[in-house]
XYZ file of C-alpha atoms in Angstrom:
553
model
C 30.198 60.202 164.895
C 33.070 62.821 165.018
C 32.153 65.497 167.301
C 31.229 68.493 166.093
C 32.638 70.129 169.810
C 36.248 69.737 168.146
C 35.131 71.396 164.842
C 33.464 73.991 166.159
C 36.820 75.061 168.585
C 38.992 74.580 165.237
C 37.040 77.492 164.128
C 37.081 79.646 167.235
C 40.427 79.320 168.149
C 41.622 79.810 164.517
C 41.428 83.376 165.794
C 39.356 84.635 167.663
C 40.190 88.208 166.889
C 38.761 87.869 163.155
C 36.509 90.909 162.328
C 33.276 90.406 162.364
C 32.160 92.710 160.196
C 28.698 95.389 161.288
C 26.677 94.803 157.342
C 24.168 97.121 158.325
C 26.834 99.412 158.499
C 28.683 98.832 155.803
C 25.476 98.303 153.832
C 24.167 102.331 154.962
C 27.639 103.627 153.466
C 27.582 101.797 150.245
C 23.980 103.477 150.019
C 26.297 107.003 151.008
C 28.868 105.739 148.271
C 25.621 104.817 145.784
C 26.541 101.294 145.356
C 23.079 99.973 146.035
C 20.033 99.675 144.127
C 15.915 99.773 145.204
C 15.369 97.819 142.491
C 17.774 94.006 143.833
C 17.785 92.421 146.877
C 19.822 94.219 149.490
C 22.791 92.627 150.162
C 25.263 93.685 152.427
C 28.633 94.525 150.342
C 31.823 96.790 151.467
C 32.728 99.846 149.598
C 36.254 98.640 149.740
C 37.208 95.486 151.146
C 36.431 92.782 148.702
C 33.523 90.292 149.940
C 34.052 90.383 153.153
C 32.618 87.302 155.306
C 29.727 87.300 157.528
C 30.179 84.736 160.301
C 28.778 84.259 164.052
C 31.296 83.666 166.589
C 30.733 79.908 167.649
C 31.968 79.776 171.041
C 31.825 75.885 172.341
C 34.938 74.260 172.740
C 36.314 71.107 174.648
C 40.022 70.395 176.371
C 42.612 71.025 178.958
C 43.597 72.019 182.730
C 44.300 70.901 185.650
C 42.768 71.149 189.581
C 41.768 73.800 191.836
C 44.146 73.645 195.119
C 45.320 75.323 198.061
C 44.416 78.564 199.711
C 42.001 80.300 197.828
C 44.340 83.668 196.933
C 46.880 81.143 195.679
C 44.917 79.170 193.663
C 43.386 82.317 192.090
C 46.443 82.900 190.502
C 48.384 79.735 189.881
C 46.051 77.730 188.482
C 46.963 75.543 185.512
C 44.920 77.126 182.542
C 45.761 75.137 180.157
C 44.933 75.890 176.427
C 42.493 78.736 177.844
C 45.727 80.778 177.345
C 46.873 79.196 174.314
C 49.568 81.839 172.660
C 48.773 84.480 175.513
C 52.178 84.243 177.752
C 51.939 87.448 178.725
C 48.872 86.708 180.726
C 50.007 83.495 181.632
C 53.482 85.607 182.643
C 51.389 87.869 184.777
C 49.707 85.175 186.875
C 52.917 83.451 187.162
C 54.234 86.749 189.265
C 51.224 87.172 191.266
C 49.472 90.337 189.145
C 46.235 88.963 188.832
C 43.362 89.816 190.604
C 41.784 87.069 192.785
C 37.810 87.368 192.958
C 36.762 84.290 194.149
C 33.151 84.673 193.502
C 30.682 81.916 192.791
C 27.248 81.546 191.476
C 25.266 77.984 191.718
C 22.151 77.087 190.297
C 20.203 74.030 189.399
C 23.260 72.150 189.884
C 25.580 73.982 188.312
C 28.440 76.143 189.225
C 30.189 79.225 188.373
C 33.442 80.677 190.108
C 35.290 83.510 188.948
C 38.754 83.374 189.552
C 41.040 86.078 188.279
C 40.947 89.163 186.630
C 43.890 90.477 184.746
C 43.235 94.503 183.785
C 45.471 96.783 181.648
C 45.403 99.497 179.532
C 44.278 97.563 176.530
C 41.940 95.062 178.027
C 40.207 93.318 181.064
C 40.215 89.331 181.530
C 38.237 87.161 183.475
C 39.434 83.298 183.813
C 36.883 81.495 185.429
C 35.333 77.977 185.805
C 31.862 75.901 185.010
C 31.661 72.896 187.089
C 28.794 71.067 185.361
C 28.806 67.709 187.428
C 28.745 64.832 184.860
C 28.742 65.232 181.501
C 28.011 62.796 178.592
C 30.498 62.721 175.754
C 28.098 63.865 173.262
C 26.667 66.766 175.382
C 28.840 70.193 176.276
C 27.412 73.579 177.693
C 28.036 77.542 177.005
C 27.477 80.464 178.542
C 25.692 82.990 176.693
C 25.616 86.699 176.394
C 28.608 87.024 179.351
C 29.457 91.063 178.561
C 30.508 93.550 181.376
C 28.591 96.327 182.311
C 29.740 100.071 183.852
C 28.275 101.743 186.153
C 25.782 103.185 184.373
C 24.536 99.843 182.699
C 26.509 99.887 179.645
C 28.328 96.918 177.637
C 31.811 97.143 177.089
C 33.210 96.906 173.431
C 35.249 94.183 172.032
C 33.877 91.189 174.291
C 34.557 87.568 173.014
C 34.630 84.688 175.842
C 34.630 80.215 175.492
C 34.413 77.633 177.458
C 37.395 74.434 177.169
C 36.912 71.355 178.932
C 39.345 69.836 181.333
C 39.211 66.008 180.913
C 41.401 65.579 183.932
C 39.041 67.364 186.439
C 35.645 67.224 184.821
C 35.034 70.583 184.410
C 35.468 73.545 182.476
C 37.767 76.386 182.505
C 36.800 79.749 180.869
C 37.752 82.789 179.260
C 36.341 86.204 178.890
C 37.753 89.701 177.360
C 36.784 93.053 176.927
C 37.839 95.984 175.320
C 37.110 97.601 178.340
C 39.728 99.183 180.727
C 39.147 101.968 184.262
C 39.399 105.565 183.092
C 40.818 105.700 186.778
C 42.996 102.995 188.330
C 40.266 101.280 189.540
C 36.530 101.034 189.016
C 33.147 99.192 189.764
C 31.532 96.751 187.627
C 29.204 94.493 187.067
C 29.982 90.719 184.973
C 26.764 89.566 183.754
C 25.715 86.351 181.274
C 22.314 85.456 180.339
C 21.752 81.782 180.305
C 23.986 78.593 180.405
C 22.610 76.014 178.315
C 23.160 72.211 177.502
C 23.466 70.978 173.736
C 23.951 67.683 172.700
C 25.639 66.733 168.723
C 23.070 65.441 166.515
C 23.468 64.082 162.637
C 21.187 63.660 159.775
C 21.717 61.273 156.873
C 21.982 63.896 153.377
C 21.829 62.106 150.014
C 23.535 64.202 148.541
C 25.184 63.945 145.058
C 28.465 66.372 144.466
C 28.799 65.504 140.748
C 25.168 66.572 139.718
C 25.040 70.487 139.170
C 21.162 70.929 139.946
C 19.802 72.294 143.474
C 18.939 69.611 145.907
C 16.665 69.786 149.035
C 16.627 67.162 152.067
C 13.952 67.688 154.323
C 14.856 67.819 158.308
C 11.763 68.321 160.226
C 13.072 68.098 163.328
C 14.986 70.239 165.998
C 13.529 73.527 164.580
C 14.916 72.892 160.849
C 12.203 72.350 158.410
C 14.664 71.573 155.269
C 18.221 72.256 153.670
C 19.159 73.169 149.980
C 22.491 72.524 148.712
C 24.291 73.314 145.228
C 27.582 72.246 144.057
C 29.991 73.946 142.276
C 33.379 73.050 140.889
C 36.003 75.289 141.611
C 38.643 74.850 139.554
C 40.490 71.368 139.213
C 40.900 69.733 143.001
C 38.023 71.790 144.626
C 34.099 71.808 144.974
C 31.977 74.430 146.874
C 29.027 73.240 148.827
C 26.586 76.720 149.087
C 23.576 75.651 151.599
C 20.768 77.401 152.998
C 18.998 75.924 155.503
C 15.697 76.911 156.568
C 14.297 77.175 159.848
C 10.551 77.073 161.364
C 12.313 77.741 164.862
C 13.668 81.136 164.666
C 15.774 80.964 167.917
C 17.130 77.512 166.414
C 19.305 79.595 164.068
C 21.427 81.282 167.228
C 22.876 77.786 168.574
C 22.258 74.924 165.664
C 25.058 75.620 163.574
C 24.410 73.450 160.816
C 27.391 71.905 159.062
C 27.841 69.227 156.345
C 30.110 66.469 157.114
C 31.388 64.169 154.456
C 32.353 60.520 155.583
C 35.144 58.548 153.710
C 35.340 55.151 154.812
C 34.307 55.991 158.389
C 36.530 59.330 158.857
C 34.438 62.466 158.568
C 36.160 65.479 156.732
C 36.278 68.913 157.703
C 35.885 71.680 155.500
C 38.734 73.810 154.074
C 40.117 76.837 155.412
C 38.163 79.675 153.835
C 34.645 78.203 154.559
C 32.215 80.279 156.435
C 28.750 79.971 158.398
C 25.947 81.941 158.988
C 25.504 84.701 156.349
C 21.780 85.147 155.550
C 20.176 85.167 152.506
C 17.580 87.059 150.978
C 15.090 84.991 152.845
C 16.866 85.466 155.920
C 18.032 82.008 156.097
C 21.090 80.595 157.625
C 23.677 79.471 154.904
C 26.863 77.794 154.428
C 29.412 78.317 152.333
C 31.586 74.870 152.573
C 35.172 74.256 150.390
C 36.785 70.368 150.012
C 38.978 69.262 147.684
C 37.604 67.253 144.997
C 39.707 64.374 145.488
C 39.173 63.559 148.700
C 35.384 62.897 148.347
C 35.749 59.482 145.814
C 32.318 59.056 144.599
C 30.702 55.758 145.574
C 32.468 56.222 148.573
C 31.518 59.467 150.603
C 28.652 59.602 152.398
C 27.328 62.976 153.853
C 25.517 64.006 156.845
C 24.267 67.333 158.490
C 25.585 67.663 161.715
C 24.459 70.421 164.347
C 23.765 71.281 167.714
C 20.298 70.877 170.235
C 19.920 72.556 173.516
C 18.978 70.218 176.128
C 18.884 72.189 178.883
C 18.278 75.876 179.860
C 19.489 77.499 182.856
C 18.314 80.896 183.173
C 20.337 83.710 184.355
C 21.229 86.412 185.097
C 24.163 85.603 186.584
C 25.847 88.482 188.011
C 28.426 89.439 189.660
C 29.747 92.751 191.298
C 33.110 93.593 191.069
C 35.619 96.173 191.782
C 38.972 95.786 188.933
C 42.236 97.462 189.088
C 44.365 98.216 186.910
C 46.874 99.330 188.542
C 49.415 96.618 189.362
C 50.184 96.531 185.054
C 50.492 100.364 184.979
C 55.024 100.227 185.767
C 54.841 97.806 182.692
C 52.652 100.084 180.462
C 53.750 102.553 177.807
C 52.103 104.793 175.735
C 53.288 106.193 172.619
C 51.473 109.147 170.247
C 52.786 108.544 167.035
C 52.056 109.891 163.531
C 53.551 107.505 160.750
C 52.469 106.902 157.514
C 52.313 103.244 156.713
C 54.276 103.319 153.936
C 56.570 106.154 152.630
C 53.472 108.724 150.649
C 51.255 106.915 151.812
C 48.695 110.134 153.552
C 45.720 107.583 153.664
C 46.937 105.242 156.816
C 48.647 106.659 159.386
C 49.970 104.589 162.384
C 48.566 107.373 165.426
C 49.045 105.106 168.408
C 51.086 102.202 170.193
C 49.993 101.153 173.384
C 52.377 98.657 175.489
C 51.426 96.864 178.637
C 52.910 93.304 180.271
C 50.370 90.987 178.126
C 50.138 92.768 174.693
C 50.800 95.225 172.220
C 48.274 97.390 170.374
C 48.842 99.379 167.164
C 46.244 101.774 165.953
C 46.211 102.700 162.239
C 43.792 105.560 160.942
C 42.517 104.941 157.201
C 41.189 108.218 155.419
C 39.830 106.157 152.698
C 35.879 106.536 152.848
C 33.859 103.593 152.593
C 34.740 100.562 155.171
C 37.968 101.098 156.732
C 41.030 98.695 155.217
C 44.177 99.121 155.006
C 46.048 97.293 152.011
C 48.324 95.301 153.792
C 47.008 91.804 154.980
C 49.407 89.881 157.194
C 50.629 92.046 160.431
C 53.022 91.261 162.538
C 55.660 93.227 164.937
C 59.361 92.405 165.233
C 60.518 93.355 168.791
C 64.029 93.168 169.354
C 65.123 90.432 167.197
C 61.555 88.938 168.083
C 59.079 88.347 165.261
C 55.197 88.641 166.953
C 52.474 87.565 164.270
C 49.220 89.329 164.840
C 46.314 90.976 163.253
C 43.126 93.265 163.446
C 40.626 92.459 165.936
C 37.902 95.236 165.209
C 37.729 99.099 164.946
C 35.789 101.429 167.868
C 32.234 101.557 167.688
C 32.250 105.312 167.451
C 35.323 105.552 165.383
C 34.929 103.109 162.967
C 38.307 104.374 160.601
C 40.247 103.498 163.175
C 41.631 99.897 163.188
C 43.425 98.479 165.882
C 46.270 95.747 165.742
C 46.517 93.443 168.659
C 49.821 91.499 169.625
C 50.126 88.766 172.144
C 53.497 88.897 174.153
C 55.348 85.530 174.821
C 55.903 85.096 178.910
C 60.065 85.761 178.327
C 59.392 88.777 176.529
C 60.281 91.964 178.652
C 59.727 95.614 176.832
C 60.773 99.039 177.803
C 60.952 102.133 176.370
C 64.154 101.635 174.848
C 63.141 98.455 173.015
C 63.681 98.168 168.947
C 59.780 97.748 167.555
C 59.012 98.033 164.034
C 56.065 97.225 162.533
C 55.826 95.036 159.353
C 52.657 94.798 157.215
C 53.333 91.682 154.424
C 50.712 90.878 151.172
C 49.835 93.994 149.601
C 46.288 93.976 147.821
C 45.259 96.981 146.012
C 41.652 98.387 144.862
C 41.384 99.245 141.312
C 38.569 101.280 140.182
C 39.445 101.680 137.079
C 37.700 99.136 134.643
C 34.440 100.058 133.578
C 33.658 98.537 130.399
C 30.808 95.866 130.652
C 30.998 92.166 129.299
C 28.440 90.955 126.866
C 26.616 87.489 127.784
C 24.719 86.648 124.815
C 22.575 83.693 124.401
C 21.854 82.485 128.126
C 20.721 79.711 128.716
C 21.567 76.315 130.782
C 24.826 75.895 128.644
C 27.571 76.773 130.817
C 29.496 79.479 128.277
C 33.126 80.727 128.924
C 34.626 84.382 127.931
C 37.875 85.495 128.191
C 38.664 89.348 128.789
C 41.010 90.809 130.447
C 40.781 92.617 133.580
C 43.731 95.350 134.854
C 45.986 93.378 131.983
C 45.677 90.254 133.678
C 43.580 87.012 132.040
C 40.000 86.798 133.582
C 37.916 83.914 132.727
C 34.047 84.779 132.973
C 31.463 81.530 133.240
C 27.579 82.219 132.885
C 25.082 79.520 132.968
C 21.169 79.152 133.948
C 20.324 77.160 137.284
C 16.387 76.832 137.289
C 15.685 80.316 137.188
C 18.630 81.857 138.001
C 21.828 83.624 136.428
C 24.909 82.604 137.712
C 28.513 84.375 136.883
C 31.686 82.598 137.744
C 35.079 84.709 137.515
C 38.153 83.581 138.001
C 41.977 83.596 136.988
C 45.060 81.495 136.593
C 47.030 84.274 137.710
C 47.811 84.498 141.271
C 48.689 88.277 141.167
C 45.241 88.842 139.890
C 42.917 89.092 143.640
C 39.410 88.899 142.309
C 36.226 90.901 141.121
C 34.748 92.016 144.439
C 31.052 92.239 142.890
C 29.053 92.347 139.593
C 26.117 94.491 138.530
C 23.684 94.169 135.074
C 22.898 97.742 133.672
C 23.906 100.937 135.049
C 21.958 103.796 136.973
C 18.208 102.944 137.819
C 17.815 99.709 135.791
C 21.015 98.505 137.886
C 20.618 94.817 139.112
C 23.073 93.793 141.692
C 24.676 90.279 141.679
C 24.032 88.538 144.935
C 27.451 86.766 146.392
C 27.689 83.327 146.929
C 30.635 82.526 147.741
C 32.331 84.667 150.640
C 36.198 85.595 149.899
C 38.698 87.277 152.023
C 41.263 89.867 150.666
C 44.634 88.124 150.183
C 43.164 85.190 150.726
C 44.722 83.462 147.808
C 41.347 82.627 146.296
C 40.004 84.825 143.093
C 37.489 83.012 142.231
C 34.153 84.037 142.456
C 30.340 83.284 141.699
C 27.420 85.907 141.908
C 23.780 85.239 141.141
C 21.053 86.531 139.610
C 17.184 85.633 141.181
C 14.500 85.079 138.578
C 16.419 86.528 135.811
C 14.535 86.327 132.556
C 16.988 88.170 129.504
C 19.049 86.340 127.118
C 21.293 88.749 127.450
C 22.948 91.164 129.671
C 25.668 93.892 129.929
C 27.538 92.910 132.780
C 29.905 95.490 134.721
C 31.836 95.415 138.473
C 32.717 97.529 140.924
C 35.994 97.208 141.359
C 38.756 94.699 141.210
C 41.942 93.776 143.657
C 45.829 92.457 142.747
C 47.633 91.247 144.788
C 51.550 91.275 145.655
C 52.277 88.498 148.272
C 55.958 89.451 148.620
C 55.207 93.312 149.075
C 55.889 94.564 152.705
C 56.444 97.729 154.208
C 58.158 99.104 157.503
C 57.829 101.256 159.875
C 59.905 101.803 163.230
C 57.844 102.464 165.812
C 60.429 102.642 168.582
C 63.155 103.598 169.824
């Protein structure tokens, strides 16, 4: 069996600053926008980002380090992390001259250990690297520590908190990561680090007979480890690629926050993972957990893949809390910190983005943007990066405040050789331009629906648009699509206007300048033979677009 440990880190540590978007929120302002009808099922959809993804952060992982040694202050701080700081060599540049923190506090129960090591605390951000020492642990089986957030004084979480767990093979335990949002209003401050259980999973499989060539919905029944069943439909998407959209339905409702159900096709004994662009966890209208799961076509020979459903099954609970008091300063980074006020439009008449902020410190660089566009916050540029003094640092947005929410923040990692000061050349470069276009309005007749799959071609924005309906049991489904790369995609469709509006539910979940325009929506219980179809709104996109801005000197 290939673990599902490995896939599951792929994910995480693809980025693990990927916004996760708030869809009750965005939901309440496309009711503000009137984007949403009483009258469909209410699915969460952005005012103007196109389809954005709805994913839970799966934080297992498995790899790297090396051993605890020495005096105890020493060993806080040069400890071999490993991949836990993976492209983050400022932070590994910060323990290397003796700036961390040593804390040195440990927790044991049933077994099981927790030490805190060091703490690294800026202007931007506070992290904790710490270790699990688990005893022995089977191949099959790794462990997580859940709900780890820090609290003030006055009991309240911290924004922007992500944390995993990677495995050192060498000396059989784990080393972790934690981060915050969070930094002392004063140079330094009292805490508290709290998580709310550990628990033990072990990698399980089930056998799926499942056919990718045949277009109807197909159900496998589970009964076991708190999943009753999972339903799966195919789709083709476009020559070399094939969708697998899967809800799986659970009788265990707390199953749903740590199975993470996959499917896993096997060519002659090598299991395949799914293709960038794939995403877990977005509800239905049921409430149940679904997949959305890309491969290409060709590498699934029929006859000769197999599939199974792998997951995750705790084994073990060890309740918290686990606490821990602490007092963090911040001010060893402050010589190497510098703040900048700045008010720069993103690109020249551009009054809707304006850069307002650049904070520097020894481990990272953060850019804030302001969007004036109402809806969800975007700005049109997708790929972010900053070149600093010859130096080109690739980064992206992590998440906006929670009270603030139209202002987006950039984050950049700093390599360990890479000094700044105030004096330093910094520009910021934003690459793949995707604009929002409002502008089309006119519906598209389907006539005659039925199971046929039928094909129209009109024109969207002046670029060829290729729209697919078809009848799947009782259900409308819409495909749209183009051959032209420039063209980004129809964020959403709707049948009728005003009260008799129907809203399209999404299947498939794409990202803007993703590459991908092709789209399917779905209509429950539909019962017409015809419809007047409109969207919202549709993107373009211009990969070789970029714009600059000098942010320094």
């Amino acid at each position: 069996m290939d673990k599902i440990e490995p896939t599951l880190k792929r994910q995480l540590n693809k980025d693990e600053n990927v916004p996760y978007p708030d869809f009750e929120n965005m939901w309440n302002r496309m009711e503000e926008a009137g984007h949403t009808s009483v009258a469909v099922d209410s699915t969460p959809a952005s005012v103007s980002t196109r389809r954005h993804r709805s994913w839970r952060r799966i934080a297992m992982a498995a790899s790297l380090s090396a051993l605890l040694a020495a005096a105890p202050v020493y060993a806080a701080i040069h400890y071999d992390w490993g991949n836990v700081l993976r492209d983050k060599g400022g932070l590994q540049a910060v323990l290397d001259q003796n700036m961390g923190q040593p804390l040195g506090q440990t927790i044991s129960k049933d077994g099981v250990k927790l030490t805190l090591r060091t703490a690294i605390v800026d202007e931007n951000r506070t992290v904790i690297l710490y270790n699990l020492d688990v005893g022995k642990r089977a191949d099959t089986e790794f462990w997580d520590l859940k709900g780890m957030s820090l609290k003030d004084e006055h009991g309240k979480n911290s924004e922007g908190e992500f944390s995993y767990l990677q495995w050192d093979e060498k000396n059989q335990k784990y080393n972790g990561y934690f981060e915050s949002d969070w930094s002392p209003k004063q140079d330094t401050a009292k805490v508290r680090l709290t998580a709310d259980i550990l628990q033990l999973y072990s990698q399980q499989e089930v056998d799926l007979q499942l056919d990718s060539s045949s277009e109807k919905a197909q159900s496998f029944q589970i009964g076991k480890d708190g999943m009753q069943k999972i339903e799966v439909k195919a789709f083709k998407q476009g020559a070399d690629k094939i969708l697998f959209s899967s809800a799986i339905i659970f009788d265990q409702v707390e199953a749903k926050t740590w199975a993470y159900p996959m499917i896993t096709p096997v060519v002659q004994g090598k299991t395949l993972h799914a293709l960038s662009g794939s995403t877990y966890g977005q509800p239905n209208d049921n409430g149940d957990y679904t997949t959305q799961q890309y491969f290409k076509s060709s590498d699934l020979p029929a006859g000769q893949t197999t599939y199974k459903l792998q997951y995750t099954k705790v084994e073990k609970n060890i309740d918290g809390p686990w606490a821990f008091d602490l007092q963090l300063s911040k001010k060893q980074m402050e010589s190497g910190t510098i703040k900048t006020a700045l008010d720069l439009p993103l690109e020249p008449g551009d009054d809707n983005h304006i850069i307002e902020k650049m904070v520097v410190t020894p481990t990272q660089i953060r850019v804030a943007v302001r969007s004036k566009v109402k809806g969800f916050a975007d700005i049109p540029y997708k790929k972010m990066a900053l070149e600093v003094n010859g130096r080109t640092l690739e980064g992206g947005l992590f998440r906006s405040p929670k009270d603030d929410p139209y202002l987006m923040n950039y984050k950049f990692e700093l390599p360990s050789d890479l000094v700044i000061t105030k004096e330093t050349p910094i520009t910021f470069v934003g690459k793949y331009k995707v604009t929002t276009h409002e502008d089309d309005k006119t519906p598209v007749l389907l006539t005659d629906i039925s199971t046929k799959k039928q094909t129209l071609d009109r024109a969207v924005g002046g670029y060829p648009v290729q729209w697919t309906y078809y009848m799947r049991g009782n259900d409308l489904y819409v495909e749209t699509g183009s051959e032209d790369a420039h063209f980004g995609g129809i964020n959403q469709t709707h049948i009728n206007l005003g009260k008799d509006r129907i809203l399209g539910r999404p299947v498939t979940v794409n990202f803007a300048g993703d590459g991908n325009n092709k789209a399917i929506d779905v209509y429950k219980d539909f019962k017409q033979t015809e419809a007047s179809l409109y969207m919202f709104y549709y993107t373009t996109d211009e990969p070789d677009k970029e714009t600059r801005v000098q942010l320094q000197p």
